[in-house]
Steps between C-alpha positions, in 0.01 A plus 500: 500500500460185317189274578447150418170310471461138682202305630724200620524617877571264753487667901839652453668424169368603134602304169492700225376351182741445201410790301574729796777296568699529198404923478652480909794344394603537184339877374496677833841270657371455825674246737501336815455721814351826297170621599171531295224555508197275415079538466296237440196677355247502810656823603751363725868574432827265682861713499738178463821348518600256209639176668551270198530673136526324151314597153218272613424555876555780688446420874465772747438563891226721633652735710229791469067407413301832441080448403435826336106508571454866367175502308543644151259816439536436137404239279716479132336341188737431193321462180775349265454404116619143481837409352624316218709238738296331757825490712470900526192498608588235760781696636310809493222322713748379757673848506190671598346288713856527701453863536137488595308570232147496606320341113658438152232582239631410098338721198543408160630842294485570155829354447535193748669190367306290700166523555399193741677425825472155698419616862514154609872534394476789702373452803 
């Protein structure tokens, strides 16, 4: 099952955001009346109906909420060397926090290519 990730909720329609839009659309051909599925990070996940599709909105109906509130007995910690691109690491950042990862710790290894990161950028 495919999810996608949106914080744009409003009671009982989600906008995707253009990035999500365009991988709906255009990689994954989605179209009007299809179902998916949609999480918006805080552990609750929306099963959908798209009402209005194009490359830069997707609009969808809420036909199903769910609030997983299953605590976690684990806790994950990545420890990551940074990369060369700062876009990786960006993407990388997003990625886990999407799945839940718990902290992001960076090393530097003997053969980094970069050796500072900008957390502001980060965070």
């Amino acid at each position: 099952m495919q999810y996608f990730f949106s914080t744009n909720i409003l009671d009982d329609k989600i906008i995707l955001s253009k990035e999500e839009s365009i991988h709906c659309i255009s990689a994954l051909r989605f179209k009007e009346q299809d179902d998916i599925t949609v999480v918006d990070g805080l552990g609750n996940r929306f099963e959908c109906v798209i009402t209005s599709a194009n490359k830069n909105k997707v609009e969808a109906k809420i036909v199903k909420s769910f609030f997983n509130d299953l605590e976690k007995h684990f806790y994950i910690h990545i420890v990551i060397a940074p990369t060369k691109s700062n876009q990786r690491m960006e993407w990388f950042i997003e990625k886990a926090i999407e799945i839940g990862i718990d902290e992001i710790s960076f090393i530097v290894c003997a053969n980094s290519e970069r050796r500072k990161i900008n957390l502001d950028r980060i965070n």
